[in-house]
Tab-separated table of C-alpha atoms in Angstrom:
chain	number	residue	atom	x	y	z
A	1	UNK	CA	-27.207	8.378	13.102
A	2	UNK	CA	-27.064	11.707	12.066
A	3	UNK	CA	-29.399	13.433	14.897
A	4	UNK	CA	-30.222	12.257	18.121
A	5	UNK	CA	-34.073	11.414	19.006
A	6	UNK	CA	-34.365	14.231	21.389
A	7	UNK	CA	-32.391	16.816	18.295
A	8	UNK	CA	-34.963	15.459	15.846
A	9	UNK	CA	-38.019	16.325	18.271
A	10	UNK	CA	-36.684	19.618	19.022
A	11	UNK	CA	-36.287	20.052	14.970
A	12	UNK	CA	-39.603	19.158	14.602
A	13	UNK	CA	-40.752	21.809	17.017
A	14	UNK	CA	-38.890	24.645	15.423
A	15	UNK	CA	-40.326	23.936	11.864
A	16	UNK	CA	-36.683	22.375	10.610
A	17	UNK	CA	-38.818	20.323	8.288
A	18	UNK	CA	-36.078	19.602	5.401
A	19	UNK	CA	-33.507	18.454	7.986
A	20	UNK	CA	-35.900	16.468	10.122
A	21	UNK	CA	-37.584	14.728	6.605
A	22	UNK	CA	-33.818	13.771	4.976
A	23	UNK	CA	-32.412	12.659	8.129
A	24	UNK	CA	-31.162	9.145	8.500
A	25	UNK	CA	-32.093	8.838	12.047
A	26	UNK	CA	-35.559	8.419	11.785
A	27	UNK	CA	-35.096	5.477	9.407
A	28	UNK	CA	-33.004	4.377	11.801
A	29	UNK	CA	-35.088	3.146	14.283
A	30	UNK	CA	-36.312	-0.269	14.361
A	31	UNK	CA	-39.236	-0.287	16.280
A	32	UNK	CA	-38.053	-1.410	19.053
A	33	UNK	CA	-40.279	0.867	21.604
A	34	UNK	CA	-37.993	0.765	24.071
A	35	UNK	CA	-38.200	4.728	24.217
A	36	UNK	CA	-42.198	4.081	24.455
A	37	UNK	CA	-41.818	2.267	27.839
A	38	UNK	CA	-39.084	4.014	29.380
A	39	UNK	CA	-40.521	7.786	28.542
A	40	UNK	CA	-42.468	9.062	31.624
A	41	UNK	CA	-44.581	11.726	29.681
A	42	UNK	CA	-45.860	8.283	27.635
A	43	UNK	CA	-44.538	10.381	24.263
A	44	UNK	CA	-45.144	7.783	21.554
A	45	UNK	CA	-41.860	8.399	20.510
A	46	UNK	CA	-42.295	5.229	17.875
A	47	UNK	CA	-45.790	6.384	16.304
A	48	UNK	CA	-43.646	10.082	15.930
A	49	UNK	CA	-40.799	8.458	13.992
A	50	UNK	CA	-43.364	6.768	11.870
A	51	UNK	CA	-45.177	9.751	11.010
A	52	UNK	CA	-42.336	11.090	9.746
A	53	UNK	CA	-41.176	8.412	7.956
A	54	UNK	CA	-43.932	8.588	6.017
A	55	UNK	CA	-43.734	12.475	5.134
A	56	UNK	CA	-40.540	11.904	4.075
A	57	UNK	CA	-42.063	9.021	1.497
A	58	UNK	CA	-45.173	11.173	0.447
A	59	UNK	CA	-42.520	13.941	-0.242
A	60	UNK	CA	-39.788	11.904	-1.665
A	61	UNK	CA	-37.510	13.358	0.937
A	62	UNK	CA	-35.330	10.562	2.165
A	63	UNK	CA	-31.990	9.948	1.143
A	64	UNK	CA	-31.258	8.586	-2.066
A	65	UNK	CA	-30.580	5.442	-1.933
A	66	UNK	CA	-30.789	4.082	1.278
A	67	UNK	CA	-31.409	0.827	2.200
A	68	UNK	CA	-34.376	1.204	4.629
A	69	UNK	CA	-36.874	3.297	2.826
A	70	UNK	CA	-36.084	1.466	0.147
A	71	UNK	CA	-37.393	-1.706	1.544
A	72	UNK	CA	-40.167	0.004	3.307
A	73	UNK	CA	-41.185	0.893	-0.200
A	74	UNK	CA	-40.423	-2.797	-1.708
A	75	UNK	CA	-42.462	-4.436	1.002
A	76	UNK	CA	-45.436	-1.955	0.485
A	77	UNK	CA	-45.593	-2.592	-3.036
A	78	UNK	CA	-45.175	-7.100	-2.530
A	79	UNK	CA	-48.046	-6.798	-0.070
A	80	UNK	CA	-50.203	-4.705	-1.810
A	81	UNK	CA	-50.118	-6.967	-4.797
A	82	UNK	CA	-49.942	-10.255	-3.122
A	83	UNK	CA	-51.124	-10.174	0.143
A	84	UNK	CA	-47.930	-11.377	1.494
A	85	UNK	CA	-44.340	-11.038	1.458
A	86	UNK	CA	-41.324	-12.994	0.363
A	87	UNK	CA	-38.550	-12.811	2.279
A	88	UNK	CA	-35.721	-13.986	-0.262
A	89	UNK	CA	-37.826	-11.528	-3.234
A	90	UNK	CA	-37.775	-8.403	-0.863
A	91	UNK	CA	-34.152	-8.616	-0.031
A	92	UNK	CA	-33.135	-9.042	-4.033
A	93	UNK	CA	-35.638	-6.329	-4.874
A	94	UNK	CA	-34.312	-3.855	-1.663
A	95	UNK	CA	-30.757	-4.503	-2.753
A	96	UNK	CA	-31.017	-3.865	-6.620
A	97	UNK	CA	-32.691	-0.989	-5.959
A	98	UNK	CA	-30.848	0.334	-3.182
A	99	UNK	CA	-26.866	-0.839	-2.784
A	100	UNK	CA	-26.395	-4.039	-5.139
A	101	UNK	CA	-23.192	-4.963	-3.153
A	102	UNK	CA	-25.611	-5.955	-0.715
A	103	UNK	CA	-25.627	-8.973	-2.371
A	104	UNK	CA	-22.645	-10.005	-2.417
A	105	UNK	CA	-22.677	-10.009	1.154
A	106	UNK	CA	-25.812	-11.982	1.052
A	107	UNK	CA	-24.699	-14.442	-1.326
A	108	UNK	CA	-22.696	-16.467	0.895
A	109	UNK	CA	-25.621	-16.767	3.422
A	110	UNK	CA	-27.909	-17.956	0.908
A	111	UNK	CA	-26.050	-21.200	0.395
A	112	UNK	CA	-26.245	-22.273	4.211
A	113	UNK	CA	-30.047	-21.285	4.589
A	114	UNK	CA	-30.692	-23.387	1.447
A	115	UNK	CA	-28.448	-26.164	3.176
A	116	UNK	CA	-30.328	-26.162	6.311
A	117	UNK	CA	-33.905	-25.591	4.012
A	118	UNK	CA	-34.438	-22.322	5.624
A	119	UNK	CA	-35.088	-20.032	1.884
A	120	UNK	CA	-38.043	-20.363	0.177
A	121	UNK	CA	-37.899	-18.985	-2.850
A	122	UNK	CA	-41.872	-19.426	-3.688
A	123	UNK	CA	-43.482	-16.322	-4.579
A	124	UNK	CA	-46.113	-16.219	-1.669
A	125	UNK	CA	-49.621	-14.907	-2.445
A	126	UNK	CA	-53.160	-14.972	-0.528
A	127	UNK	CA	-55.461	-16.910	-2.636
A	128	UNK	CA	-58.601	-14.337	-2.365
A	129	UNK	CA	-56.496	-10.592	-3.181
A	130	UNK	CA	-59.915	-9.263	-3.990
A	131	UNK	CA	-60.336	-9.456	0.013
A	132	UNK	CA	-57.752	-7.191	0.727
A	133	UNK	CA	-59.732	-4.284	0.902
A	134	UNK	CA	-59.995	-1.707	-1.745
A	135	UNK	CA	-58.683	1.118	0.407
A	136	UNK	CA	-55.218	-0.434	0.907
A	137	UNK	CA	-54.319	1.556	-2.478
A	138	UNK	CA	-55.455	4.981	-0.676
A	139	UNK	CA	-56.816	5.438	2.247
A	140	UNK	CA	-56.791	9.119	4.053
A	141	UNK	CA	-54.180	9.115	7.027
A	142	UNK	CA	-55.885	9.101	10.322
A	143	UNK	CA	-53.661	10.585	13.544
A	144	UNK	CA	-52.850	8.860	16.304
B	1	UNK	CA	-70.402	-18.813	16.086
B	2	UNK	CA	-69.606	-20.728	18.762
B	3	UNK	CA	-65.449	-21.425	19.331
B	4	UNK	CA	-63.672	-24.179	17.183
B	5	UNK	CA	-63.639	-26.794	19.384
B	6	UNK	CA	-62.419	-30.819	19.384
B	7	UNK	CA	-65.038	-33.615	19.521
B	8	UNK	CA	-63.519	-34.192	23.346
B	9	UNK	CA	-64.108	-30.463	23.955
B	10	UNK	CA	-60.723	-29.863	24.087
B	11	UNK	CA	-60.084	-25.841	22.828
B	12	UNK	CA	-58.568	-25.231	19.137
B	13	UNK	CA	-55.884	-22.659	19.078
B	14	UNK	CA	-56.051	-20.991	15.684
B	15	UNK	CA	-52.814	-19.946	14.316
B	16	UNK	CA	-51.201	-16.814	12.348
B	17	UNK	CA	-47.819	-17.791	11.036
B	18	UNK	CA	-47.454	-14.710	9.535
B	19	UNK	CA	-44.283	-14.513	6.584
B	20	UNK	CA	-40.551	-16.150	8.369
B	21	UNK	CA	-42.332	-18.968	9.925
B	22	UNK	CA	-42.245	-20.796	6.395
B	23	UNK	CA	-39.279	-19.751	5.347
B	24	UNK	CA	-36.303	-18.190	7.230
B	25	UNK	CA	-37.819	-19.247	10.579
B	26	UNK	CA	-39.218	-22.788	9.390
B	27	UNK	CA	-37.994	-24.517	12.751
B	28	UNK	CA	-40.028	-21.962	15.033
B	29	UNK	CA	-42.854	-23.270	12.950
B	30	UNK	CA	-41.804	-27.278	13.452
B	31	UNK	CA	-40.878	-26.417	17.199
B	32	UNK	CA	-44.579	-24.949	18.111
B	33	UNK	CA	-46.814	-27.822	16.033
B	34	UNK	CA	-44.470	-30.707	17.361
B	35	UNK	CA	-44.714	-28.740	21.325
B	36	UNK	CA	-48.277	-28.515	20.791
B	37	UNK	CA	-48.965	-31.999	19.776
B	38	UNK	CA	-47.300	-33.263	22.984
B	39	UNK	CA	-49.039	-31.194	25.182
B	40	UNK	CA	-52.199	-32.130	23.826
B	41	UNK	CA	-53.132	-28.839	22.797
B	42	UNK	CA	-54.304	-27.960	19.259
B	43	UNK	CA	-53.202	-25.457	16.650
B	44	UNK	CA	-55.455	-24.971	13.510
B	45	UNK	CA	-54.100	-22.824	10.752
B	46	UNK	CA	-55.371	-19.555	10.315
B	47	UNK	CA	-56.850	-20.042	6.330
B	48	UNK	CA	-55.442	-17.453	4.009
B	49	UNK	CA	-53.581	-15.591	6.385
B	50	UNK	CA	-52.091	-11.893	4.603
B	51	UNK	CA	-49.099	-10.511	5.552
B	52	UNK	CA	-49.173	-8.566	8.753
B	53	UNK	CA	-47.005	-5.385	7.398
B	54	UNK	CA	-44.427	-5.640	9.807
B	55	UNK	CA	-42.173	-2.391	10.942
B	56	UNK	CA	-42.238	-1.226	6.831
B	57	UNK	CA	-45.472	-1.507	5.979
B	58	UNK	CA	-45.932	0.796	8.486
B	59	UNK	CA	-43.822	3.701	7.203
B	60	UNK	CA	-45.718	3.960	4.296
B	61	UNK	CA	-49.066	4.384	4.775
B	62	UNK	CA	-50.693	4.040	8.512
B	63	UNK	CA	-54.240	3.767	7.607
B	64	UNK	CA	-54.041	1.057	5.227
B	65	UNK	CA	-51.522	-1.172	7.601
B	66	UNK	CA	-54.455	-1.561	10.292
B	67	UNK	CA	-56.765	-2.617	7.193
B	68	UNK	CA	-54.171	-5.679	6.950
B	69	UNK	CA	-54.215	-6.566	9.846
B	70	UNK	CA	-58.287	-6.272	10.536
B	71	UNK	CA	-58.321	-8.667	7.483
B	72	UNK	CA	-56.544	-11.567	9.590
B	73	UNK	CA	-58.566	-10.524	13.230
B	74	UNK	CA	-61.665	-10.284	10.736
B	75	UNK	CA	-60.468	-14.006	8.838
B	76	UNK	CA	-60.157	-15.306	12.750
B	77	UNK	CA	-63.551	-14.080	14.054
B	78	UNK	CA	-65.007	-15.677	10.608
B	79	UNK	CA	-63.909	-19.503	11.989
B	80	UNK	CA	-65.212	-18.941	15.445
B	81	UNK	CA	-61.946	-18.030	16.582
B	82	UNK	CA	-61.924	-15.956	19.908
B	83	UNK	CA	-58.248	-15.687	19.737
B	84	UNK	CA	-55.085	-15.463	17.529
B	85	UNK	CA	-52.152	-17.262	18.593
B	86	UNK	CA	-48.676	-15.410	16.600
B	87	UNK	CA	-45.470	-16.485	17.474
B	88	UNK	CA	-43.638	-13.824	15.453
B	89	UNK	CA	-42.580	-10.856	17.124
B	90	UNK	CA	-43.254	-8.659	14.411
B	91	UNK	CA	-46.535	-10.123	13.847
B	92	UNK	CA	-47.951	-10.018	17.553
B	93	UNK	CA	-47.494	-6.521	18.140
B	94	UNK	CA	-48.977	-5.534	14.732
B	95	UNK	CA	-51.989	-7.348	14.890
B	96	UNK	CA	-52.240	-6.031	18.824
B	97	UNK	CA	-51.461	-2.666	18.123
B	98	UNK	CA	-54.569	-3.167	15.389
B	99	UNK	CA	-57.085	-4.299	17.550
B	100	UNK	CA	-55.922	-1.909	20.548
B	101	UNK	CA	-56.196	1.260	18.140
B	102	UNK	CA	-59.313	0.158	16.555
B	103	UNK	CA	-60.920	0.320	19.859
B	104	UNK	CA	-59.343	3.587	21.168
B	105	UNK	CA	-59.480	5.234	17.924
B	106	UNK	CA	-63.049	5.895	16.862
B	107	UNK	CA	-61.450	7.121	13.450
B	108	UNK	CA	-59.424	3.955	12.614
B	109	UNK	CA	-62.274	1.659	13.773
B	110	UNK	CA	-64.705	3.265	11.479
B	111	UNK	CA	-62.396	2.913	8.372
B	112	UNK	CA	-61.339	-1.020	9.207
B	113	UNK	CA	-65.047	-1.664	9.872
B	114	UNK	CA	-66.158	0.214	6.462
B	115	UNK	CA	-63.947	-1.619	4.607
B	116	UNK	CA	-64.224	-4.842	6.259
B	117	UNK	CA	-68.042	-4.719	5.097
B	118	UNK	CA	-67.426	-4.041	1.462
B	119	UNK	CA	-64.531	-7.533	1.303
B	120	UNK	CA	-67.822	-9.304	3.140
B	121	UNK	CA	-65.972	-10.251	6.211
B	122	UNK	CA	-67.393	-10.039	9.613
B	123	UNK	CA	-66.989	-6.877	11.810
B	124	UNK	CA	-64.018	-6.697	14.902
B	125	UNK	CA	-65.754	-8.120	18.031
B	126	UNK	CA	-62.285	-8.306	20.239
B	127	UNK	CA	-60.851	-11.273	19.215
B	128	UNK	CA	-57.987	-11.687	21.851
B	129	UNK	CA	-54.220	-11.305	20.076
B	130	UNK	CA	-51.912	-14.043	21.836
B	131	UNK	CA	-48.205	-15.077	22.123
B	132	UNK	CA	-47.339	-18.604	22.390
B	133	UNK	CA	-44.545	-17.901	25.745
B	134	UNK	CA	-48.069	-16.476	27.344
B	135	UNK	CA	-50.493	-19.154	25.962
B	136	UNK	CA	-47.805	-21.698	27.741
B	137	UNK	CA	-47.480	-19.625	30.505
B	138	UNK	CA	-51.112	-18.848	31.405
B	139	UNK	CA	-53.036	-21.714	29.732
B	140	UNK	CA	-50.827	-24.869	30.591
B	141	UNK	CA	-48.580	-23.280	33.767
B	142	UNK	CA	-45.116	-23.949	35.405
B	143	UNK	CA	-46.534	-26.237	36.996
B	144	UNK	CA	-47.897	-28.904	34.371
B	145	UNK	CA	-44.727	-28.144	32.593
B	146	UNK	CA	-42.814	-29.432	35.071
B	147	UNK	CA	-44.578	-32.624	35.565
B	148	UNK	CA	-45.287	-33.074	31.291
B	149	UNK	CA	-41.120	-33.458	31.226
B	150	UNK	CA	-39.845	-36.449	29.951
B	151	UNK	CA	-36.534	-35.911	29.300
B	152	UNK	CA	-33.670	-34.796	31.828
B	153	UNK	CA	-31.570	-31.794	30.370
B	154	UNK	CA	-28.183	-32.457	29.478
B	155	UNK	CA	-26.869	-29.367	27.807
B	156	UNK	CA	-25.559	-26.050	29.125
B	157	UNK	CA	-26.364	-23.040	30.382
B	158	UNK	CA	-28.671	-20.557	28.358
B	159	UNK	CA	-29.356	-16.911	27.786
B	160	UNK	CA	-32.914	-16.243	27.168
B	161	UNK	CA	-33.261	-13.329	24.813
B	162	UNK	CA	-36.812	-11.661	24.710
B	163	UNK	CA	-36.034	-9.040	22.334
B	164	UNK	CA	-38.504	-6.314	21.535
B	165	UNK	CA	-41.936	-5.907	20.048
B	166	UNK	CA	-43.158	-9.280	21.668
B	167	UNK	CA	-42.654	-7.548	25.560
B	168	UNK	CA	-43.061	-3.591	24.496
B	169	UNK	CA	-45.182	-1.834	24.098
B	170	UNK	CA	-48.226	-4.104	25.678
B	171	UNK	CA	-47.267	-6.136	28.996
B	172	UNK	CA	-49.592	-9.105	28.432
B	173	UNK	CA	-46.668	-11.552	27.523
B	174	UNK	CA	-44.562	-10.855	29.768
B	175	UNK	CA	-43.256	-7.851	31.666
B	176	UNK	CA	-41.455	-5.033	29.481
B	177	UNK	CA	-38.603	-4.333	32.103
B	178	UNK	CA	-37.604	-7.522	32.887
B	179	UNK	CA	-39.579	-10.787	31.460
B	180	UNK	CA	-38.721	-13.511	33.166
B	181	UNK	CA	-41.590	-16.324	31.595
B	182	UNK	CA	-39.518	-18.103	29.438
B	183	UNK	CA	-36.766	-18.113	32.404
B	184	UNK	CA	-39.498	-19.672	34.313
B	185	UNK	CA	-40.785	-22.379	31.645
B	186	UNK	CA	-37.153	-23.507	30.671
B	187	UNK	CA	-36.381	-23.921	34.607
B	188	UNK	CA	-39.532	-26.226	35.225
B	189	UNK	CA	-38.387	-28.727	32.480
B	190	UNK	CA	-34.689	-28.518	34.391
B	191	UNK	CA	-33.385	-26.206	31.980
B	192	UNK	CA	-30.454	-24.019	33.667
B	193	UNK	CA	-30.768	-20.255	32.583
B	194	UNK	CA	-28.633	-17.287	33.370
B	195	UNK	CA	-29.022	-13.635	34.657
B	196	UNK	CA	-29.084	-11.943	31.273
B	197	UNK	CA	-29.545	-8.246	32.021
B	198	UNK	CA	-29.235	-7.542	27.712
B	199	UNK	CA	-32.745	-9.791	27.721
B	200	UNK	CA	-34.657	-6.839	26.355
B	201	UNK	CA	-32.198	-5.107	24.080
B	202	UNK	CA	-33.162	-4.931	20.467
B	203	UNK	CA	-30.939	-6.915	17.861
B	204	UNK	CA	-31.883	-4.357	15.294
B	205	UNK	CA	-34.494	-6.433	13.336
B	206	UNK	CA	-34.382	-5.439	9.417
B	207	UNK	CA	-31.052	-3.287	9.692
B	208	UNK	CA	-28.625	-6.591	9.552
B	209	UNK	CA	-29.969	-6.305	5.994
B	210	UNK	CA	-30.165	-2.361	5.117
B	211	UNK	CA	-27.320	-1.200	7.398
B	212	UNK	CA	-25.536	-3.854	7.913
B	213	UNK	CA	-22.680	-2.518	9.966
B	214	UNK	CA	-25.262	-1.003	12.903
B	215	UNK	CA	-26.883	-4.364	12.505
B	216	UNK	CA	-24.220	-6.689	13.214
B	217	UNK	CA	-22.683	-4.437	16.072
B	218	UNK	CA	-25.893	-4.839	17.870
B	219	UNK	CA	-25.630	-8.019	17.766
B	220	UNK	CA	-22.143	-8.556	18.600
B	221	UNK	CA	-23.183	-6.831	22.667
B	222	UNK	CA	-25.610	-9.445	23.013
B	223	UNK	CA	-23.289	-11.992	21.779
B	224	UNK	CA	-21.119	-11.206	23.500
B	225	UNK	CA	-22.769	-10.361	26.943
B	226	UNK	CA	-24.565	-13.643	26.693
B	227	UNK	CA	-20.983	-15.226	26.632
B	228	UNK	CA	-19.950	-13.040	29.419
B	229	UNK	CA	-23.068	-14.455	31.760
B	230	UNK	CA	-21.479	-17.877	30.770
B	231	UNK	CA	-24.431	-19.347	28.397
B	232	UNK	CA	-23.397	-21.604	26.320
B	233	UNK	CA	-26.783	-20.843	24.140
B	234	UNK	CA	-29.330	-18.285	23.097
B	235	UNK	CA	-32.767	-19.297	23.092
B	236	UNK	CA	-35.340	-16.621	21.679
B	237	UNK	CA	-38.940	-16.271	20.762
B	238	UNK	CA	-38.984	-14.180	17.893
B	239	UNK	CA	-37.569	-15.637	14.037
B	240	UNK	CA	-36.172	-12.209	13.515
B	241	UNK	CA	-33.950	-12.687	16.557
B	242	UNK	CA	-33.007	-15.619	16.275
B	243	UNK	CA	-31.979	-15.379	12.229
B	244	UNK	CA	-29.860	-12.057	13.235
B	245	UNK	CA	-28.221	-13.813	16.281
B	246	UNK	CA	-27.523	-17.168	14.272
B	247	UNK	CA	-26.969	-16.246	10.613
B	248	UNK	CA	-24.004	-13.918	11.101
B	249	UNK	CA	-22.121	-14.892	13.924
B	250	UNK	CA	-19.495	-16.296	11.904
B	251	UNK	CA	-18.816	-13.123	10.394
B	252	UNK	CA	-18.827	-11.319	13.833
B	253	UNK	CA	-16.810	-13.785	15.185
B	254	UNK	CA	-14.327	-12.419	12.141
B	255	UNK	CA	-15.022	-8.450	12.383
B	256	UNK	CA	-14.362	-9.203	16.327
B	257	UNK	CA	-12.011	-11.624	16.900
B	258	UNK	CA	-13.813	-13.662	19.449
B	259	UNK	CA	-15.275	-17.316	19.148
B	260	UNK	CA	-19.008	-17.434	19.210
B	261	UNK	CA	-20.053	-20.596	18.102
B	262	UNK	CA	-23.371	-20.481	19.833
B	263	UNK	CA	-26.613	-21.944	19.334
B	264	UNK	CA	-29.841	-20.119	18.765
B	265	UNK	CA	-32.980	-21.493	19.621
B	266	UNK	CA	-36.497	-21.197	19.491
B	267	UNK	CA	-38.015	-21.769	23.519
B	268	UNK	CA	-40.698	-24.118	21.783
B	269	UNK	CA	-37.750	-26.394	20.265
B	270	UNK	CA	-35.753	-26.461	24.214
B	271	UNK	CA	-39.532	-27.590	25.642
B	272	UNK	CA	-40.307	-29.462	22.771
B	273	UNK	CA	-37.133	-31.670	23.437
B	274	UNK	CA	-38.072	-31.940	27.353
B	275	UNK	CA	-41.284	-32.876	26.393
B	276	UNK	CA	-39.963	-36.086	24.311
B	277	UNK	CA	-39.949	-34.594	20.520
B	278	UNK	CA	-37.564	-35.418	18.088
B	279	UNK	CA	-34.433	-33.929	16.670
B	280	UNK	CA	-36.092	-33.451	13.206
B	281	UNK	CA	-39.527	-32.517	14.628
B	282	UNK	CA	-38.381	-29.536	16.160
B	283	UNK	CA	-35.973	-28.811	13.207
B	284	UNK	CA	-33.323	-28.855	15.621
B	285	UNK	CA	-31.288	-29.621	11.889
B	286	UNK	CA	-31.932	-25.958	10.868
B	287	UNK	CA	-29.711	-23.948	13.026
B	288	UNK	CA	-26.338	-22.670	11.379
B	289	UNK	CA	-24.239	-21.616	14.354
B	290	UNK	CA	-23.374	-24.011	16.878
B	291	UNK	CA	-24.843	-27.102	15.414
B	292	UNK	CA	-22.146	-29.575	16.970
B	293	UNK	CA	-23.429	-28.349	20.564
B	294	UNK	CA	-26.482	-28.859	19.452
B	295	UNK	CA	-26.061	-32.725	17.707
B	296	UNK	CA	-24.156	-33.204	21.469
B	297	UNK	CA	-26.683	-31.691	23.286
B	298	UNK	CA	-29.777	-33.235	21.587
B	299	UNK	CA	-29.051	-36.797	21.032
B	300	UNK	CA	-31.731	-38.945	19.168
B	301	UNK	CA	-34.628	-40.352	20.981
B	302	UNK	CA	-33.095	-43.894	20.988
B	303	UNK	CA	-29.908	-43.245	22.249
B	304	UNK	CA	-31.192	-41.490	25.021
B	305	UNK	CA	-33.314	-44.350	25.999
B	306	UNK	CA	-30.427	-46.336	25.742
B	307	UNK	CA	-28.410	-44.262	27.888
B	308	UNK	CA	-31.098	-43.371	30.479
């Protein structure tokens, strides 16, 4: 973690906008909104570090190559064409594109979740895509 | 439309699996059919089900995430449904977080109903967004629990492990400080549980994959604070959890230098065995760490009855 929540906030507020945008920190949270029920001003710290997540993505802004936009950006682009995600796809597609020696890491955990039938490696789709609607492709942010 | 209901009456719970629960997390899947079918209660599908988004989705493009999950409140609403039952983590708070914005946001609600009306699916009328712990909890009770129990207990001590987006940020399944409702269910079928103040601490999700370093240390402290409480298991309700917490202890048993071994379960496969289901029912077979506790602790059906 290269800043700390509160540093990125106060980065924010003083206009740092390359340094907040190619942080690591941001991409760094997992949702976890434990900051969400512990802050007493109710700052939706979460819905902030999504937001700029994704002005660093419109702006191409994050840091090459790491893992986590990366698979924000697989997972995006499997949904939008499919309707649904693969888990065993998303993590070959993140890696390749990303930090292949990811993989071998991986490699030895595929064999026990194929032992205890726990990979699928189906290519998941919703049968009517045409119901996904239209405006996943581009609709206009709306603030929260 | 009037609420799917059984010939008897009896209420139909329709049912978002959402992406793990038919792959990584196929036992959470087996646990909360075979759990339902002994309680009597019934889980219908949810037909054609999309993705829910998730945490990445979500960094992408906001506007278009709620549209996903509309689709699925919308695809509920269109079989009568009055409620979603998702047992995911991930899942429940997306699909929440959907319906709760598209009612406070006049902005969002006007796009997902727009665009709800040109796919030709019904409009959002509050269809209720539900976790399985609560649906137990509120629906069935302690209570009932207790007396449904068919089987005595005869493993160890357990941590339960609530994780994140299930508990935070909406309190309806349990409380975000300190949930204590699958404490409460696991006691009523005999289950021992410990004081596990880490209950609420997140086990990183995603990162065990991207950052895998940050990942596995995470999970390491509740590891090893679970130990520490003297639980012999981990039982959890999300699949995200319980993949993280099972699929690499070996190798943080090796970074650390401490002896893990533990199982991982699913709450609905622990009830599910109180309740009289099987060892392959509630894909008890699926779990990687720990699985000699769990053959000891989970004996078939018939040599139970042959030892009771």
């Amino acid at each position: 973690m290269d800043f700390t929540p509160r540093r990125v906030i106060a980065l924010v507020r003083e206009g740092f906008r390359a340094d907040v945008l190619s942080c690591q920190t941001i991409w760094l949270c997992a949702s976890c909104y434990s900051c969400a029920v512990h802050c007493p001003q109710n700052v939706h710290i979460t819905d902030l570090m999504y937001s700029l997540k994704r002005e660093a993505i419109r702006h191409r802004m994050y840091p090459a190559r790491f893992p986590i936009p990366v698979l924000a950006r697989e997972f995006y682009e499997l949904v939008r064409k499919r309707g649904r995600n693969s888990e065993i796809w998303l993590v070959l597609r993140m890696a390749l594109k990303s930090n292949p020696f990811i993989l071998l890491n991986m490699a030895k955990y595929g064999l026990s979740l194929l032992r205890t039938g726990r990979m699928s490696l189906r290519m998941e789709r919703i049968q009517r895509v045409e119901e996904l609607p239209k405006e996943l492709n581009g609709i206009k942010e709306v603030a929260s | 439309m009037s609420e799917p209901q059984e010939a008897n009456g009896g209420k139909i719970y329709v049912y978002y699996p959402g992406c793990s629960l038919s792959a990584t997390g196929v036992a959470y899947d087996e646990s909360l059919r075979t759990l339902f079918r002994l309680l009597n209660l019934r889980l219908q599908e949810l037909e054609d089900w999309n993705c829910c988004g998730a945490t990445s989705y979500m960094c992408i493009d906001e506007g278009s995430a709620f549209l996903l999950s509309a689709r699925n409140l919308s695809l509920a609403q269109k079989v009568g449904a009055r409620e979603l039952v998702a047992p995911c983590a991930a899942c429940y708070l997306v699909l929440r977080k959907t319906q709760d914005y598209v009612e406070k946001h006049r902005e969002i609600g006007g796009k997902v109903a727009e665009s709800l009306q040109r796919a030709g699916l019904p409009p959002l009328d509050g269809v209720k967004v539900r976790h399985p712990l609560e649906v137990l909890y509120n629906d069935l009770g302690v209570e009932k629990l207790r007396q449904l129990a068919v089987r005595q207990w005869r493993g160890g001590r357990i941590a339960c492990y609530y994780g994140c987006q299930a508990v935070r940020p909406y309190d309806e399944v349990d409380r975000p400080h300190n949930p204590m409702r699958m404490d409460e269910l696991l006691r009523a079928v005999g289950v021992p549980t410990v004081d596990y103040a880490l209950k609420t601490k997140c086990c990183g999700g995603s990162l065990t994959g991207t950052v895998h370093e940050v990942g596995l240390r995470l999970n390491y402290i509740l590891l090893k604070e679970a130990r520490r409480k003297g639980a012999e298991a981990i039982v959890t309700l999300c699949p995200l959890c319980q993949f993280n917490l099972d699929v690499y202890q070996a190798e943080i048993a090796r970074q650390s230098g401490e002896r893990f071994d533990m199982p991982v379960l699913y709450f609905t496969q622990v009830l599910g065995w109180a309740l009289g289901g099987d060892f392959k029912e509630l894909g008890l077979k699926r779990s990687i760490s720990g699985s000699d506790l769990i053959r000891r602790w989970f004996t078939a059906k018939e040599e139970v009855e042959a030892y009771v």
